[in-house]
Amino acid sequence: MTVHFPFQNTYSALPANFFARVAPTPVAAPRLIKLNRSLAVQLGLDPDLLSTPEGAEILAGKRVPDGADPIAMAYAGHQFGHFVPQLGDGRAILLGEVVGKDGVRRDIQLKGSGPTPFSRRGDGRAALGPVLREYIVSEAMFALGIPTTRSLAAVTSGEPVMRETVLPGAVLTRVAASHIRVGTFQFFAARGDTNGIRALADHVIARHYPDIRSAERPYHALLSAVIGRQADLIARWLLVGFIHGVMNTDNCSISGETIDYGPCAFMDAYNPGQVFSSIDEMGRYAYANQPRIGLWNLTRLAECLLPLFNDDNDKAIEEAQFILSEFPDKFTAAYQAGLRAKVGFFTAQDGDEALIQDLLDAMAKNEADFTNTFRHLGNAAGDDGAADVRAQFMEPSAFDEWATRWHARLALEPQTPAERKAAMHAVNPAFIPRNHRIEAVIQAATMNDDYALFEELITVLAKPFEDQPPFAAYADPPLPDQRVLRTFCGT
Ligand code: AMP
Ligand code: MG
């Protein structure tokens, strides 16, 4: 039996300047580290066959499966605010698209599979650490219910990659609703290629926003729809303490999925100004700056769409500005609704926003752990359980003062403490991929070829909303000497 991928490729049928046809570069000794069996089944793939040596060769890019049409996608992008007219897949190759059991079309892409015409000075490869990191965090995001690319497999290549030190090479198989980015539109806009922009927009509408095909002004509706998904996505990031780290326009997905896990991180102690990425010196992509940057990126998308909006450029700009002005309301609605759920409110009432902000302010001042404060708050909805919340605060009385007002607000609703706790535990995870745990996984894998911690972490994070007593230590924040202060790009 050979591995069969039911490919149905559409992106590679777009005009030739959308991509470069290029096959993965074979590697020495592929070894399967992890296969996401449930995702394989969802995609209509046979996990047993993918686990064979032939499957590992495919997942490492050593063998191209039948029906694949391997391409590197062209895109541009603003990196930290500076425009680069050509980026593109420099170390990723799209094998093709499959339509899953749920009827959704998804890209299957190898990341780290060798150089492409877009590699510039890069080697086209990925190191094991960043591959494991992306596997862990993307699958954790999925389990948290947040739109994201997925990880189908991680393989080691049997070849070293040269970074600051020599590291084991690896390939990640990434699955995405598509890999079309704001930067993909920018690639054509930078070349004045209006036909390219239109062809891309039509492809995106058919693929991601089929409902707007019949809209009176489909391209305006497209911008509005992407704004809606990004506003919702970024609100969800904030609600779990996630910091993307490199919100460049080339890392901003048109489908509304979280994409390109580089120096991303979840915060432990709540700090709106938190930055982890070593290259984000100005804090452009700090936790609380993410909505503002989201709007900045969407404004770049709107600029690309202007020629499709109106032949009169001034009118086109006016129309774009009107649509962009929807972002703050959409974001705030999603974020505030999420916060209300986190503190156990079933209704929206006057004063909620200020009350919740007071909690967040007290948490910041007291370096309270973001995840554990909200998780324990569910237990505190009744008469007991407050002790665990208090313990998150440097000055526990800061919580007591707030808790009195919170209980008065809860009393306005009929739900029992048990109902409230269940609702709160369904939105406040017990487990997130904490940086120090990810670092420990990467150390064990890279230094000792040991994947036991990797497997255990993935198992815990697959059920983030369930208390898992045997794994309770995974909810602990880092000890002072375990604290990760900086994270690095996946290059
Ligand atoms: P990223 O920081 O992963 O979003 O990547 C930014 C750009 O650099 C993209 O065009 C990547 O394809 C490219 N790139 C990153 N790492 C490598 C590498 N090792 N080899 C070639 N290109 C790379
Ligand atoms: Mg990228």
Coordinates of C-alpha atoms in Angstrom, one line a residue, residues 54-433:
E54 CA 7.4 5.9 3.2
G55 CA 5.1 8.2 5.1
A56 CA 8.1 9.7 6.9
E57 CA 9.8 10.3 3.6
I58 CA 6.8 12.2 2.3
L59 CA 6.5 14.3 5.5
A60 CA 10.2 15.1 5.3
G61 CA 10.0 16.1 1.6
K62 CA 12.2 13.2 0.4
R63 CA 9.4 11.8 -1.6
V64 CA 6.6 13.7 -3.4
P65 CA 3.2 12.0 -3.2
D66 CA 1.1 11.4 -6.2
G67 CA -1.2 14.3 -7.1
A68 CA 1.0 16.9 -5.3
D69 CA 1.8 20.0 -7.3
P70 CA 4.6 21.5 -5.1
I71 CA 4.9 25.3 -5.1
A72 CA 6.4 28.1 -3.1
M73 CA 3.9 30.9 -2.8
A74 CA 4.8 34.5 -3.6
Y75 CA 4.1 37.2 -1.1
A76 CA 5.4 40.6 0.1
G77 CA 5.0 42.2 3.6
H78 CA 5.6 44.9 6.1
Q79 CA 8.2 43.6 8.6
F80 CA 8.1 45.7 11.7
G81 CA 6.6 48.5 9.6
H82 CA 9.1 48.3 6.8
F83 CA 7.8 47.2 3.4
V84 CA 9.6 44.3 1.6
P85 CA 8.2 43.9 -1.9
Q86 CA 9.2 40.2 -2.1
L87 CA 9.3 37.7 0.7
G88 CA 7.5 34.5 -0.3
D89 CA 7.9 30.9 1.0
G90 CA 11.6 30.7 1.6
R91 CA 11.5 27.5 3.5
A92 CA 8.1 26.2 2.9
I93 CA 6.5 24.2 0.1
L94 CA 2.8 23.8 -0.5
L95 CA 2.3 20.2 -1.5
G96 CA -1.4 20.7 -2.4
E97 CA -4.9 21.0 -1.0
V98 CA -7.2 18.3 0.3
V99 CA -10.9 18.6 1.2
G100 CA -11.4 17.1 4.7
K101 CA -14.3 15.1 6.0
D102 CA -15.9 18.3 7.2
G103 CA -15.9 19.6 3.6
V104 CA -13.3 22.2 4.4
R105 CA -10.4 22.7 1.9
R106 CA -7.0 22.9 3.5
D107 CA -3.4 23.4 2.5
I108 CA -0.8 20.8 3.3
Q109 CA 2.5 22.5 3.5
L110 CA 6.0 21.3 4.4
K111 CA 8.0 23.9 6.5
G112 CA 11.7 23.4 6.5
S113 CA 11.8 21.4 3.3
G114 CA 14.6 23.1 1.5
P115 CA 15.4 26.2 -0.5
T116 CA 13.1 27.9 -3.0
P117 CA 13.4 30.9 -5.3
F118 CA 12.3 33.0 -2.4
S119 CA 15.0 31.8 0.1
R120 CA 17.2 34.9 -0.3
R121 CA 20.2 34.1 2.0
G122 CA 18.3 31.5 4.0
D123 CA 18.9 27.8 3.9
G124 CA 15.3 26.8 3.5
R125 CA 15.6 24.6 6.6
A126 CA 14.1 24.6 10.1
A127 CA 15.7 23.6 13.4
L128 CA 14.0 21.0 15.6
G129 CA 13.3 23.4 18.4
P130 CA 11.1 25.8 16.5
V131 CA 9.3 22.9 14.8
L132 CA 8.4 21.4 18.2
R133 CA 7.4 24.8 19.4
E134 CA 5.0 25.4 16.5
Y135 CA 3.6 21.9 16.9
I136 CA 2.9 22.4 20.6
V137 CA 1.5 25.9 20.5
S138 CA -0.6 25.6 17.3
E139 CA -2.2 22.4 18.7
A140 CA -2.7 24.1 22.1
M141 CA -4.5 27.0 20.3
F142 CA -6.7 24.5 18.5
A143 CA -7.7 22.9 21.8
L144 CA -8.4 26.3 23.2
G145 CA -10.9 26.8 20.4
I146 CA -8.9 29.6 18.7
P147 CA -8.7 29.6 14.9
T148 CA -5.2 28.4 13.9
T149 CA -3.1 26.5 11.5
R150 CA -2.6 22.9 12.6
S151 CA 0.3 20.6 12.8
L152 CA 0.0 17.3 11.1
A153 CA 3.5 16.0 11.7
A154 CA 7.0 16.7 12.9
V155 CA 10.0 14.8 11.4
T156 CA 13.7 15.1 11.9
S157 CA 15.7 15.2 8.7
G158 CA 18.9 13.5 9.9
E159 CA 20.8 16.6 8.8
P160 CA 22.2 19.4 10.9
V161 CA 21.2 23.0 10.4
M162 CA 23.6 25.8 11.2
R163 CA 22.2 28.5 13.5
E164 CA 24.2 30.1 16.3
T165 CA 25.1 26.5 17.0
V166 CA 24.6 23.3 15.0
L167 CA 21.2 22.0 15.6
P168 CA 19.2 19.0 14.4
G169 CA 17.1 19.8 11.3
A170 CA 13.4 19.1 11.2
V171 CA 10.3 19.5 9.0
L172 CA 6.8 20.5 10.2
T173 CA 3.8 19.6 8.1
R174 CA 1.5 22.5 8.5
V175 CA -2.2 22.4 7.7
A176 CA -4.1 25.7 7.1
A177 CA -7.4 26.9 5.7
S178 CA -5.0 28.6 3.3
H179 CA -1.6 30.3 3.4
I180 CA -2.9 33.5 1.8
R181 CA -1.8 36.5 3.8
V182 CA -2.2 40.3 3.8
G183 CA 1.3 40.2 2.3
T184 CA 0.0 38.1 -0.6
F185 CA -2.2 41.0 -1.7
Q186 CA 0.6 43.4 -1.1
F187 CA 2.8 41.4 -3.6
F188 CA 0.5 42.2 -6.5
A189 CA -0.3 45.7 -5.3
A190 CA 3.4 46.6 -5.2
R191 CA 3.6 45.6 -8.8
G192 CA 0.5 47.5 -9.9
D193 CA -1.0 44.2 -10.9
T194 CA -4.7 44.9 -10.5
N195 CA -5.6 41.7 -12.4
G196 CA -3.6 39.7 -9.9
I197 CA -5.3 41.4 -7.0
R198 CA -8.7 40.6 -8.5
A199 CA -7.8 37.0 -9.2
L200 CA -6.6 36.6 -5.7
A201 CA -9.6 38.3 -4.2
D202 CA -11.9 36.1 -6.2
H203 CA -10.0 33.0 -5.1
V204 CA -10.2 34.1 -1.5
I205 CA -14.0 34.8 -1.7
A206 CA -14.7 31.4 -3.2
R207 CA -12.6 29.7 -0.7
H208 CA -13.0 31.5 2.6
Y209 CA -16.1 33.7 2.3
P210 CA -18.5 32.0 -0.1
D211 CA -21.5 33.8 1.4
I212 CA -20.4 37.2 0.0
R213 CA -20.2 35.9 -3.6
S214 CA -23.6 37.3 -4.2
A215 CA -23.0 40.6 -2.2
E216 CA -23.7 43.8 -4.1
R217 CA -20.1 44.9 -3.6
P218 CA -18.1 41.6 -3.0
Y219 CA -14.7 43.2 -2.6
H220 CA -16.0 45.7 0.0
A221 CA -17.7 42.8 1.7
L222 CA -14.4 40.9 1.6
L223 CA -12.6 43.6 3.5
S224 CA -15.4 43.8 6.0
A225 CA -15.3 40.0 6.5
V226 CA -11.5 39.8 7.0
I227 CA -11.8 42.6 9.5
G228 CA -14.5 40.7 11.4
R229 CA -12.3 37.5 11.6
Q230 CA -9.2 39.4 12.6
A231 CA -11.0 41.4 15.3
D232 CA -12.4 38.2 16.7
L233 CA -9.1 36.4 16.5
I234 CA -7.1 39.1 18.2
A235 CA -9.7 39.4 21.0
R236 CA -9.4 35.6 21.6
W237 CA -5.6 36.0 21.8
L238 CA -5.9 38.6 24.5
L239 CA -8.4 36.5 26.4
V240 CA -5.9 33.7 26.9
G241 CA -2.8 35.9 27.3
F242 CA -1.3 35.0 23.9
I243 CA 1.3 37.2 22.3
H244 CA 2.0 36.5 18.6
G245 CA 5.3 38.2 18.6
V246 CA 5.7 39.0 14.8
M247 CA 2.4 40.5 13.6
N248 CA 4.0 41.5 10.3
T249 CA 1.6 41.7 7.4
D250 CA 3.0 38.5 5.9
N251 CA 2.1 36.7 9.1
C252 CA -1.5 37.9 9.0
S253 CA -3.8 35.3 7.5
I254 CA -6.7 36.3 5.3
S255 CA -8.8 33.3 6.5
G256 CA -8.5 34.6 10.1
E257 CA -6.3 31.8 11.5
T258 CA -3.4 32.3 13.8
I259 CA -0.3 31.7 11.5
D260 CA 3.5 31.6 11.8
Y261 CA 4.4 30.7 15.3
G262 CA 7.8 32.2 15.7
P263 CA 8.7 33.9 19.0
C264 CA 5.1 33.7 20.2
A265 CA 4.5 33.1 23.9
F266 CA 1.7 33.0 26.5
M267 CA 2.3 35.4 29.4
D268 CA 2.4 34.1 32.9
A269 CA 2.0 37.2 35.1
Y270 CA -0.5 39.7 33.6
N271 CA 1.3 42.6 32.1
P272 CA -0.3 44.6 29.2
G273 CA 3.1 45.7 28.0
Q274 CA 4.6 42.2 27.9
V275 CA 7.0 41.5 25.0
F276 CA 9.0 38.2 24.7
S277 CA 10.4 38.4 21.2
S278 CA 14.1 39.2 21.1
I279 CA 13.8 41.1 17.8
D280 CA 10.8 43.3 19.0
E281 CA 13.0 45.9 20.6
M282 CA 10.4 48.7 20.4
G283 CA 7.5 46.6 21.8
R284 CA 5.6 47.1 18.5
Y285 CA 4.0 43.7 19.0
A286 CA 3.5 43.9 22.8
Y287 CA 0.4 42.0 24.2
A288 CA -1.9 45.0 24.5
N289 CA -0.7 46.5 21.2
Q290 CA -2.0 43.6 19.2
P291 CA -5.5 45.1 18.3
R292 CA -3.9 48.3 17.1
I293 CA -1.4 46.4 15.0
G294 CA -4.2 44.2 13.6
L295 CA -6.0 47.4 12.4
W296 CA -2.7 48.7 10.9
N297 CA -2.3 45.4 9.0
L298 CA -5.9 45.5 7.8
T299 CA -5.3 49.1 6.6
R300 CA -2.5 47.7 4.4
L301 CA -5.0 45.2 3.0
A302 CA -7.5 47.9 2.3
E303 CA -4.9 49.8 0.4
C304 CA -4.4 46.8 -1.9
L305 CA -8.1 46.5 -2.6
L306 CA -8.6 50.2 -3.5
P307 CA -8.4 49.6 -7.3
L308 CA -11.2 47.0 -6.9
F309 CA -13.4 49.4 -4.9
N310 CA -13.8 52.4 -7.2
D311 CA -12.2 53.9 -10.3
D312 CA -12.2 57.2 -8.4
N313 CA -9.4 56.8 -6.0
D314 CA -10.7 59.4 -3.5
K315 CA -14.0 57.6 -3.3
A316 CA -12.2 54.3 -3.0
I317 CA -10.3 55.6 0.0
E318 CA -13.4 57.0 1.6
E319 CA -15.1 53.6 1.2
A320 CA -12.1 51.8 2.7
Q321 CA -11.9 54.1 5.7
F322 CA -15.6 53.6 6.4
I323 CA -15.1 49.8 6.4
L324 CA -12.0 50.0 8.5
S325 CA -13.8 52.1 11.1
E326 CA -15.7 48.9 11.9
F327 CA -12.7 47.3 13.5
P328 CA -12.6 49.0 16.9
D329 CA -16.3 48.2 17.6
K330 CA -15.9 44.6 16.4
F331 CA -12.8 44.0 18.4
T332 CA -14.2 45.7 21.6
A333 CA -17.5 43.7 21.3
A334 CA -15.6 40.4 21.1
Y335 CA -13.1 41.3 23.8
Q336 CA -15.7 42.6 26.3
A337 CA -18.0 39.6 25.7
G338 CA -15.1 37.3 26.3
L339 CA -14.0 39.2 29.5
R340 CA -17.6 39.0 30.9
A341 CA -17.6 35.3 30.3
K342 CA -14.2 35.0 32.0
V343 CA -15.5 36.6 35.2
G344 CA -18.8 34.6 35.1
F345 CA -21.3 37.2 33.9
F346 CA -24.2 35.8 32.0
T347 CA -25.6 39.2 31.0
A348 CA -24.1 42.6 30.1
Q349 CA -24.8 45.4 32.6
D350 CA -23.8 48.9 33.1
G351 CA -20.5 49.2 34.9
D352 CA -19.2 45.7 33.9
E353 CA -16.4 47.1 31.8
A354 CA -15.1 49.3 34.6
L355 CA -15.4 46.5 37.1
I356 CA -13.5 44.0 35.0
Q357 CA -10.8 46.7 34.2
D358 CA -10.3 47.2 37.9
L359 CA -9.6 43.5 38.2
L360 CA -7.1 43.6 35.4
D361 CA -5.4 46.7 36.9
A362 CA -5.1 44.9 40.2
M363 CA -3.7 41.8 38.5
A364 CA -1.1 43.9 36.7
K365 CA -0.1 45.8 39.8
N366 CA 0.2 42.5 41.8
E367 CA 1.8 40.4 39.1
A368 CA -1.0 37.9 39.3
D369 CA -0.8 34.9 37.0
F370 CA -3.2 35.6 34.2
T371 CA -4.4 32.0 33.6
N372 CA -4.5 30.8 37.2
T373 CA -6.3 33.9 38.4
F374 CA -9.2 33.4 36.1
R375 CA -9.2 29.6 36.5
H376 CA -9.5 29.9 40.3
L377 CA -12.0 32.7 40.0
G378 CA -14.5 30.0 38.8
N379 CA -14.1 28.3 42.2
A380 CA -14.5 31.5 44.0
A381 CA -18.0 32.2 42.5
G382 CA -19.5 30.4 45.6
D383 CA -18.6 31.1 49.2
D384 CA -15.2 29.3 49.2
G385 CA -12.3 29.1 46.8
A386 CA -11.2 32.7 47.3
A387 CA -7.9 31.7 48.9
D388 CA -6.5 30.3 45.6
V389 CA -7.3 33.6 43.8
R390 CA -5.9 35.7 46.7
A391 CA -2.7 33.7 46.5
Q392 CA -2.1 35.0 42.9
F393 CA -1.8 38.6 44.2
M394 CA 1.3 40.0 45.8
E395 CA -1.0 42.0 48.0
P396 CA -4.0 39.6 48.5
S397 CA -6.2 42.3 49.9
A398 CA -6.3 43.9 46.4
F399 CA -8.5 40.9 45.4
D400 CA -10.7 41.1 48.5
E401 CA -11.8 44.6 47.8
W402 CA -12.6 43.7 44.2
A403 CA -14.3 40.5 45.2
T404 CA -16.9 42.3 47.3
R405 CA -18.0 44.3 44.3
W406 CA -17.9 41.2 42.1
H407 CA -20.2 39.2 44.4
A408 CA -22.6 42.1 44.5
R409 CA -22.7 42.1 40.7
L410 CA -23.1 38.3 40.5
A411 CA -26.1 38.5 42.9
L412 CA -28.0 40.3 40.1
E413 CA -28.2 37.1 38.1
P414 CA -30.1 33.9 39.0
Q415 CA -27.4 31.4 38.2
T416 CA -26.1 29.1 41.0
P417 CA -22.4 29.1 42.0
A418 CA -22.1 25.6 40.4
E419 CA -23.6 26.8 37.1
R420 CA -21.3 29.8 37.1
K421 CA -18.3 27.7 37.9
A422 CA -19.0 25.3 35.0
A423 CA -19.5 28.2 32.6
M424 CA -16.3 29.9 33.8
H425 CA -14.2 26.7 33.6
A426 CA -15.4 26.3 30.0
V427 CA -13.7 29.5 29.0
N428 CA -10.8 29.9 31.5
P429 CA -8.2 27.2 30.7
A430 CA -6.3 25.4 33.5
F431 CA -3.5 24.7 31.1
I432 CA -1.7 26.8 28.5
P433 CA 1.7 26.1 26.8

